Coordinates of C-alpha atoms in Angstrom, one line a residue:
X12 CA 8.3 -11.5 20.2
X13 CA 6.7 -10.1 17.5
X14 CA 6.6 -11.2 14.1
X15 CA 9.4 -9.9 11.6
X16 CA 8.2 -8.7 8.4
X17 CA 9.9 -8.6 5.1
X18 CA 8.9 -7.4 2.0
X19 CA 11.2 -8.0 -1.3
X20 CA 11.2 -7.3 -4.9
X21 CA 13.6 -7.6 -7.8
X22 CA 13.8 -5.8 -11.1
X23 CA 15.8 -6.3 -14.6
X24 CA 16.2 -3.9 -17.2
X25 CA 16.0 -5.9 -20.3
X26 CA 15.9 -9.4 -18.3
X27 CA 18.8 -10.1 -18.6
X28 CA 20.2 -6.7 -18.2
X29 CA 21.1 -4.2 -15.6
X30 CA 19.4 -5.3 -12.3
X31 CA 18.6 -4.5 -8.8
X32 CA 16.8 -5.8 -5.8
X33 CA 15.2 -4.6 -2.7
X34 CA 14.1 -5.5 0.8
X35 CA 12.0 -3.8 3.4
X36 CA 12.6 -5.5 6.8
X37 CA 10.5 -4.6 9.8
X38 CA 12.0 -5.9 12.9
X39 CA 12.3 -5.2 16.6
X40 CA 10.5 -1.9 16.4
X41 CA 13.0 -0.7 13.4
X42 CA 12.6 -0.8 9.8
X43 CA 15.6 -1.5 7.7
X44 CA 15.9 -1.0 3.9
X45 CA 18.4 -3.1 2.0
X46 CA 19.3 -3.1 -1.8
X47 CA 21.9 -3.6 -4.3
X48 CA 22.5 -4.1 -8.0
X49 CA 24.7 -6.1 -10.6
X50 CA 25.4 -5.0 -14.2
X51 CA 23.8 -8.1 -15.8
X52 CA 21.3 -10.3 -14.4
X53 CA 17.5 -11.4 -14.4
X54 CA 14.6 -10.6 -12.5
X55 CA 14.3 -14.3 -11.1
X56 CA 18.0 -13.7 -9.9
X57 CA 17.1 -10.3 -8.1
X58 CA 13.9 -11.7 -6.6
X59 CA 15.8 -14.7 -4.9
X60 CA 19.0 -12.6 -3.9
X61 CA 16.5 -10.2 -2.1
X62 CA 15.1 -12.9 0.0
X63 CA 18.6 -14.2 0.7
X64 CA 20.1 -11.1 1.7
X65 CA 17.2 -10.1 3.9
X66 CA 17.4 -13.5 5.8
X67 CA 21.3 -13.0 5.9
X68 CA 20.7 -9.8 7.8
X69 CA 18.5 -11.5 10.3
X70 CA 20.6 -14.4 11.1
X71 CA 22.0 -14.1 14.7
X72 CA 19.2 -11.7 15.6
X73 CA 16.6 -12.5 18.2
X74 CA 13.8 -13.6 15.7
X75 CA 10.9 -16.0 16.3
X76 CA 9.0 -15.8 13.1
X77 CA 9.7 -14.0 9.7
X78 CA 7.0 -13.5 7.0
X79 CA 8.2 -12.9 3.7
X80 CA 6.0 -11.2 1.3
X81 CA 7.0 -11.4 -2.2
X82 CA 5.4 -11.4 -5.8
X83 CA 7.7 -14.0 -7.3
X84 CA 6.2 -17.5 -7.8
X85 CA 9.8 -18.7 -9.1
X86 CA 11.1 -17.6 -5.6
X87 CA 8.4 -19.0 -3.2
X88 CA 8.1 -22.3 -5.2
X89 CA 11.8 -22.7 -5.3
X90 CA 12.1 -21.9 -1.6
X91 CA 9.4 -23.8 -0.2
X92 CA 9.8 -27.1 -2.5
X93 CA 11.9 -27.3 -5.5
X94 CA 15.3 -26.6 -3.9
X95 CA 15.1 -29.7 -1.8
X96 CA 14.3 -32.1 -4.9
X97 CA 17.3 -30.1 -6.7
X98 CA 19.7 -30.9 -3.9
X99 CA 18.7 -34.6 -3.8
X100 CA 19.1 -34.9 -7.8
X101 CA 22.4 -33.4 -7.6
X102 CA 21.1 -29.8 -8.6
X103 CA 19.5 -31.1 -11.9
X104 CA 16.2 -31.1 -13.3
X105 CA 14.1 -34.1 -14.0
X106 CA 15.5 -34.2 -17.3
X107 CA 19.2 -34.2 -15.9
X108 CA 19.8 -30.6 -17.0
X109 CA 21.8 -28.2 -14.6
X110 CA 19.2 -26.0 -12.9
X111 CA 19.0 -22.2 -13.5
X112 CA 20.5 -19.9 -11.0
X113 CA 22.3 -22.8 -9.5
X114 CA 24.7 -20.8 -7.3
X115 CA 22.0 -18.8 -6.0
X116 CA 19.9 -21.8 -4.8
X117 CA 22.7 -23.6 -3.1
X118 CA 23.3 -20.3 -1.3
X119 CA 19.8 -20.3 0.0
X120 CA 19.7 -24.1 0.4
X121 CA 22.6 -23.9 2.9
X122 CA 21.4 -20.9 4.4
X123 CA 17.9 -22.2 5.4
X124 CA 19.7 -25.1 7.1
X125 CA 21.0 -22.6 9.5
X126 CA 18.1 -20.5 10.5
X127 CA 17.2 -20.4 14.0
X128 CA 13.8 -19.0 13.1
X129 CA 10.7 -20.1 11.1
X130 CA 10.3 -18.4 8.0
X131 CA 6.7 -18.2 6.2
X132 CA 6.2 -17.1 2.6
X133 CA 3.4 -15.0 1.2
X134 CA 2.5 -14.8 -2.2
X135 CA 1.3 -11.1 -3.2
X136 CA 0.3 -9.3 -6.5
X137 CA 2.9 -7.3 -8.0
X138 CA 1.9 -3.5 -7.9
X139 CA -1.3 -4.1 -5.9
X140 CA -0.8 -1.1 -3.3
X141 CA 0.9 -3.1 -0.6
X142 CA 3.0 0.0 0.4
X143 CA 6.3 -1.7 1.5
X144 CA 6.3 -4.3 -1.5
X145 CA 6.1 -0.9 -3.6
X146 CA 8.9 0.7 -1.6
X147 CA 11.0 -2.6 -2.2
X148 CA 10.3 -2.3 -5.9
X149 CA 11.5 1.3 -5.8
X150 CA 14.6 0.2 -4.4
X151 CA 15.2 -2.7 -6.8
X152 CA 14.5 -0.3 -9.9
X153 CA 16.6 2.3 -8.5
X154 CA 19.6 0.1 -8.5
X155 CA 18.7 -1.4 -11.9
X156 CA 18.7 1.9 -13.3
X157 CA 22.1 2.7 -11.9
X158 CA 21.0 5.0 -9.1
X159 CA 21.5 4.7 -5.3
X160 CA 18.5 5.3 -3.3
X161 CA 18.4 6.7 0.1
X162 CA 18.1 3.3 2.1
X163 CA 16.3 4.0 5.4
X164 CA 17.1 2.5 8.9
X165 CA 14.7 4.2 11.5
X166 CA 12.1 3.2 14.0
X167 CA 8.8 1.9 12.8
X168 CA 7.2 5.0 14.2
X169 CA 9.3 7.3 11.9
X170 CA 8.9 4.9 9.0
X171 CA 6.8 6.9 6.2
X172 CA 5.5 3.7 4.6
X173 CA 2.7 1.5 5.7
X174 CA 3.8 -2.2 6.8
X175 CA 0.3 -3.5 6.3
X176 CA 0.7 -6.5 4.2
X177 CA -2.9 -6.4 3.0
X178 CA -3.5 -4.7 -0.8
X179 CA -4.8 -1.1 -0.4
X180 CA -8.0 -1.2 -2.6
X181 CA -9.9 1.9 -3.6
X182 CA -13.0 2.4 -1.0
X183 CA -15.3 1.6 -4.0
X184 CA -13.7 -1.0 -6.1
X185 CA -13.6 -1.3 -9.0
X186 CA -14.1 2.1 -10.5
X187 CA -13.7 3.1 -14.2
X188 CA -11.4 6.1 -15.5
X189 CA -11.7 7.8 -18.7
X190 CA -9.3 10.3 -20.4
X191 CA -11.3 12.3 -23.2
X192 CA -9.9 15.6 -24.7
X193 CA -7.3 16.2 -21.9
X194 CA -10.0 15.7 -19.3
X195 CA -9.8 12.6 -16.9
X196 CA -13.1 11.4 -15.0
X197 CA -13.9 8.7 -12.7
X198 CA -16.9 6.5 -13.1
X199 CA -18.8 4.4 -10.5
X200 CA -19.9 1.9 -12.9
X201 CA -18.8 0.6 -16.5
X202 CA -22.4 1.5 -18.2
X203 CA -21.6 5.2 -16.9
X204 CA -18.3 5.1 -18.1
X205 CA -19.5 3.5 -21.6
X206 CA -22.0 6.0 -22.1
X207 CA -19.5 8.9 -21.7
X208 CA -16.8 7.5 -23.8
X209 CA -19.1 6.3 -26.7
X210 CA -18.4 7.9 -30.0
X211 CA -15.4 9.9 -28.8
X212 CA -11.5 9.5 -29.1
X213 CA -11.0 8.1 -25.6
X214 CA -8.9 5.8 -23.5
X215 CA -10.6 4.2 -20.3
X216 CA -9.7 1.4 -17.9
X217 CA -10.9 -0.5 -15.0
X218 CA -9.0 0.2 -11.8
X219 CA -9.1 -1.4 -8.4
X220 CA -6.1 -0.4 -6.1
X221 CA -4.5 2.7 -5.3
X222 CA -1.3 2.1 -7.3
X223 CA -3.2 1.0 -10.2
X224 CA -5.0 4.4 -10.2
X225 CA -2.0 6.5 -9.4
X226 CA 0.1 4.9 -12.3
X227 CA -2.8 5.2 -14.7
X228 CA -2.9 9.0 -13.8
X229 CA 0.7 9.3 -14.1
X230 CA 0.6 7.8 -17.6
X231 CA -2.4 10.4 -18.6
X232 CA -0.4 13.1 -17.1
X233 CA -3.1 14.3 -14.7
X234 CA -3.3 15.1 -11.3
X235 CA -5.8 13.3 -9.1
X236 CA -7.2 16.7 -7.6
X237 CA -8.0 17.3 -11.4
X238 CA -10.0 14.3 -11.9
X239 CA -13.7 14.9 -12.6
X240 CA -16.2 12.5 -10.7

Protein backbone atom coordinates (compact mmCIF):
# COMPACT_ATOMS: atom_id res chain seq x y z
CA UNK A 1 0.00 0.00 0.00
CA UNK A 2 1.40 3.38 -0.98
CA UNK A 3 2.13 6.15 1.46
CA UNK A 4 -0.65 8.71 1.88
CA UNK A 5 0.46 12.32 1.52
CA UNK A 6 -1.22 15.24 3.29
CA UNK A 7 -0.36 18.89 2.73
CA UNK A 8 -1.91 21.40 5.14
CA UNK A 9 -2.03 25.12 5.79
CA UNK A 10 -3.98 27.75 7.70
CA UNK A 11 -4.63 31.45 7.27
CA UNK A 12 -6.03 34.27 9.37
CA UNK A 13 -6.84 37.82 8.37
CA UNK A 14 -5.88 39.83 11.42
CA UNK A 15 -4.78 36.90 13.57
CA UNK A 16 -7.31 36.78 15.15
CA UNK A 17 -9.78 37.50 12.40
CA UNK A 18 -11.56 35.81 9.54
CA UNK A 19 -9.75 32.49 9.16
CA UNK A 20 -9.53 29.44 6.95
CA UNK A 21 -7.78 26.10 6.62
CA UNK A 22 -6.91 23.89 3.68
CA UNK A 23 -5.67 20.34 3.11
CA UNK A 24 -4.61 18.35 0.07
CA UNK A 25 -4.80 14.58 0.54
CA UNK A 26 -3.25 12.12 -1.91
CA UNK A 27 -4.60 8.65 -1.13
CA UNK A 28 -5.20 5.47 -3.08
CA UNK A 29 -4.70 7.10 -6.47
CA UNK A 30 -7.02 10.00 -5.71
CA UNK A 31 -6.49 13.60 -4.59
CA UNK A 32 -9.06 15.21 -2.34
CA UNK A 33 -9.00 18.85 -1.26
CA UNK A 34 -10.62 19.85 2.02
CA UNK A 35 -11.15 23.28 3.51
CA UNK A 36 -13.28 25.49 5.69
CA UNK A 37 -13.39 28.74 7.57
CA UNK A 38 -14.61 30.53 10.67
CA UNK A 39 -15.46 34.22 11.25
CA UNK A 40 -12.93 34.66 14.05
CA UNK A 41 -9.81 32.61 14.64
CA UNK A 42 -6.03 32.47 14.57
CA UNK A 43 -3.47 31.05 12.20
CA UNK A 44 -2.43 28.41 14.77
CA UNK A 45 -6.02 27.26 15.18
CA UNK A 46 -6.40 26.86 11.43
CA UNK A 47 -3.09 25.03 11.00
CA UNK A 48 -4.12 22.51 13.64
CA UNK A 49 -7.67 22.23 12.31
CA UNK A 50 -6.35 21.33 8.86
CA UNK A 51 -4.39 18.41 10.32
CA UNK A 52 -7.33 17.20 12.41
CA UNK A 53 -9.79 17.38 9.52
CA UNK A 54 -7.42 15.52 7.20
CA UNK A 55 -6.85 12.72 9.72
CA UNK A 56 -10.56 12.44 10.44
CA UNK A 57 -11.20 12.13 6.70
CA UNK A 58 -8.66 9.29 6.48
CA UNK A 59 -9.97 7.48 9.54
CA UNK A 60 -11.56 4.16 8.63
CA UNK A 61 -9.91 4.02 5.20
CA UNK A 62 -7.22 1.53 4.19
CA UNK A 63 -4.16 3.52 5.13
CA UNK A 64 -0.70 2.29 6.13
CA UNK A 65 1.36 5.44 6.63
CA UNK A 66 0.48 9.13 6.44
CA UNK A 67 3.07 11.83 5.86
CA UNK A 68 1.85 15.31 6.78
CA UNK A 69 3.67 18.32 5.35
CA UNK A 70 3.11 21.51 7.32
CA UNK A 71 4.93 24.81 7.79
CA UNK A 72 3.56 25.17 11.34
CA UNK A 73 6.14 24.55 14.07
CA UNK A 74 3.34 25.05 16.61
CA UNK A 75 1.25 22.24 15.15
CA UNK A 76 4.09 19.79 14.63
CA UNK A 77 5.70 20.38 18.04
CA UNK A 78 2.32 20.12 19.74
CA UNK A 79 1.21 17.00 17.90
CA UNK A 80 4.48 15.11 18.39
CA UNK A 81 5.34 16.15 21.94
CA UNK A 82 3.56 18.88 23.86
CA UNK A 83 0.09 17.35 23.69
CA UNK A 84 1.12 14.32 25.76
CA UNK A 85 2.57 16.50 28.52
CA UNK A 86 -0.51 18.72 28.48
CA UNK A 87 -2.74 15.71 28.97
CA UNK A 88 -0.72 14.54 31.98
CA UNK A 89 -0.88 18.03 33.52
CA UNK A 90 -4.63 18.38 33.07
CA UNK A 91 -4.25 20.58 29.99
CA UNK A 92 -2.20 23.20 31.74
CA UNK A 93 1.17 24.76 31.05
CA UNK A 94 4.12 24.17 33.37
CA UNK A 95 3.11 27.37 35.17
CA UNK A 96 -0.39 26.06 35.74
CA UNK A 97 -2.11 28.26 33.16
CA UNK A 98 -4.71 26.82 30.75
CA UNK A 99 -3.16 25.96 27.40
CA UNK A 100 -4.25 27.85 24.32
CA UNK A 101 -6.62 26.12 21.89
CA UNK A 102 -7.45 23.49 24.52
CA UNK A 103 -10.53 22.14 22.73
CA UNK A 104 -8.66 21.60 19.48
CA UNK A 105 -5.74 19.90 21.19
CA UNK A 106 -8.06 17.62 23.13
CA UNK A 107 -9.80 16.77 19.88
CA UNK A 108 -6.46 15.91 18.27
CA UNK A 109 -5.31 13.92 21.32
CA UNK A 110 -8.40 11.74 21.36
CA UNK A 111 -8.27 11.31 17.60
CA UNK A 112 -4.65 10.16 17.44
CA UNK A 113 -5.37 7.42 19.99
CA UNK A 114 -7.90 5.85 17.62
CA UNK A 115 -5.88 5.97 14.40
CA UNK A 116 -4.89 2.61 12.95
CA UNK A 117 -2.09 3.98 10.82
CA UNK A 118 1.28 5.61 11.38
CA UNK A 119 1.48 9.40 11.12
CA UNK A 120 4.74 11.19 10.33
CA UNK A 121 5.05 14.98 10.37
CA UNK A 122 7.42 16.88 8.11
CA UNK A 123 8.28 20.53 8.66
CA UNK A 124 8.48 22.52 5.44
CA UNK A 125 9.24 26.15 4.80
CA UNK A 126 6.19 28.22 3.93
CA UNK A 127 5.95 29.56 0.38
CA UNK A 128 8.96 27.54 -0.69
CA UNK A 129 7.61 26.20 -3.99
CA UNK A 130 6.09 22.98 -2.68
CA UNK A 131 3.10 23.00 -5.05
CA UNK A 132 0.60 21.03 -2.94
CA UNK A 133 1.38 23.13 0.14
CA UNK A 134 0.86 26.24 -1.96
CA UNK A 135 -2.49 24.82 -3.05
CA UNK A 136 -3.45 24.17 0.59
CA UNK A 137 -2.54 27.79 1.30
CA UNK A 138 -4.72 28.96 -1.59
CA UNK A 139 -7.67 27.03 -0.17
CA UNK A 140 -7.06 28.38 3.35
CA UNK A 141 -6.74 32.00 2.23
CA UNK A 142 -9.84 31.73 0.06
CA UNK A 143 -11.93 30.68 3.04
CA UNK A 144 -10.29 33.36 5.20
CA UNK A 145 -11.35 35.90 2.57
CA UNK A 146 -14.93 34.63 2.63
CA UNK A 147 -14.65 32.90 -0.74
CA UNK A 148 -15.55 29.30 -1.56
CA UNK A 149 -12.82 27.67 -3.67
CA UNK A 150 -13.43 24.88 -6.14
CA UNK A 151 -12.29 21.91 -4.06
CA UNK A 152 -10.99 19.06 -6.18
CA UNK A 153 -11.74 15.36 -5.87
CA UNK A 154 -10.00 13.74 -8.82
CA UNK A 155 -7.54 11.02 -9.76
CA UNK A 156 -3.89 11.84 -9.22
CA UNK A 157 -3.39 11.65 -12.98
CA UNK A 158 -5.95 14.43 -13.45
CA UNK A 159 -4.73 16.62 -10.60
CA UNK A 160 -2.94 19.62 -12.03
CA UNK A 161 -0.67 20.21 -9.03
CA UNK A 162 2.58 18.37 -8.34
CA UNK A 163 2.53 16.17 -5.24
CA UNK A 164 6.32 16.25 -4.92
CA UNK A 165 7.02 17.41 -1.35
CA UNK A 166 10.45 18.75 -2.27
CA UNK A 167 10.77 22.51 -2.63
CA UNK A 168 11.09 23.55 -6.28
CA UNK A 169 14.20 25.69 -6.43
CA UNK A 170 15.13 27.58 -9.54
CA UNK A 171 17.53 25.74 -11.84
CA UNK A 172 20.26 28.23 -10.96
CA UNK A 173 19.74 29.32 -7.37
CA UNK A 174 20.01 31.92 -6.06
CA UNK A 175 19.47 34.54 -8.73
CA UNK A 176 18.97 38.27 -8.34
CA UNK A 177 16.17 40.39 -9.76
CA UNK A 178 16.25 44.13 -10.26
CA UNK A 179 13.51 46.59 -11.17
CA UNK A 180 14.65 49.88 -12.68
CA UNK A 181 12.46 52.33 -14.57
CA UNK A 182 9.68 49.79 -15.05
CA UNK A 183 12.09 47.17 -16.41
CA UNK A 184 12.84 43.90 -14.61
CA UNK A 185 16.10 42.06 -15.08
CA UNK A 186 17.47 38.76 -13.80
CA UNK A 187 21.13 38.61 -12.81
CA UNK A 188 23.19 35.47 -12.28
CA UNK A 189 25.32 36.99 -9.50
CA UNK A 190 25.07 39.70 -6.86
CA UNK A 191 28.04 41.71 -8.27
CA UNK A 192 26.28 41.75 -11.64
CA UNK A 193 23.04 43.00 -10.06
CA UNK A 194 24.89 45.48 -7.84
CA UNK A 195 26.70 46.96 -10.83
CA UNK A 196 23.42 47.39 -12.74
CA UNK A 197 21.49 49.14 -9.94
CA UNK A 198 24.34 51.34 -8.69
CA UNK A 199 23.31 55.00 -8.67
CA UNK A 200 19.76 54.26 -9.88
CA UNK A 201 16.34 54.35 -8.28
CA UNK A 202 16.00 50.59 -8.08
CA UNK A 203 14.41 47.66 -6.31
CA UNK A 204 16.28 44.37 -6.12
CA UNK A 205 16.02 41.03 -4.37
CA UNK A 206 17.67 37.63 -4.09
CA UNK A 207 15.37 34.77 -5.15
CA UNK A 208 15.77 31.03 -4.64
CA UNK A 209 12.45 29.38 -5.47
CA UNK A 210 9.81 29.46 -8.17
CA UNK A 211 7.23 30.85 -5.74
CA UNK A 212 9.55 33.63 -4.55
CA UNK A 213 10.20 34.61 -8.15
CA UNK A 214 6.55 34.60 -9.14
CA UNK A 215 5.45 36.55 -6.06
CA UNK A 216 8.13 39.17 -6.65
CA UNK A 217 7.16 39.65 -10.28
CA UNK A 218 3.49 39.96 -9.32
CA UNK A 219 4.48 42.60 -6.79
CA UNK A 220 6.29 44.50 -9.51
CA UNK A 221 3.51 43.92 -12.06
CA UNK A 222 5.83 42.20 -14.53
CA UNK A 223 5.30 39.05 -16.62
CA UNK A 224 8.09 36.48 -16.55
CA UNK A 225 8.37 36.66 -20.33
CA UNK A 226 9.19 40.37 -20.07
CA UNK A 227 12.15 39.87 -17.72
CA UNK A 228 15.47 40.66 -19.38
CA UNK A 229 18.42 38.35 -18.75
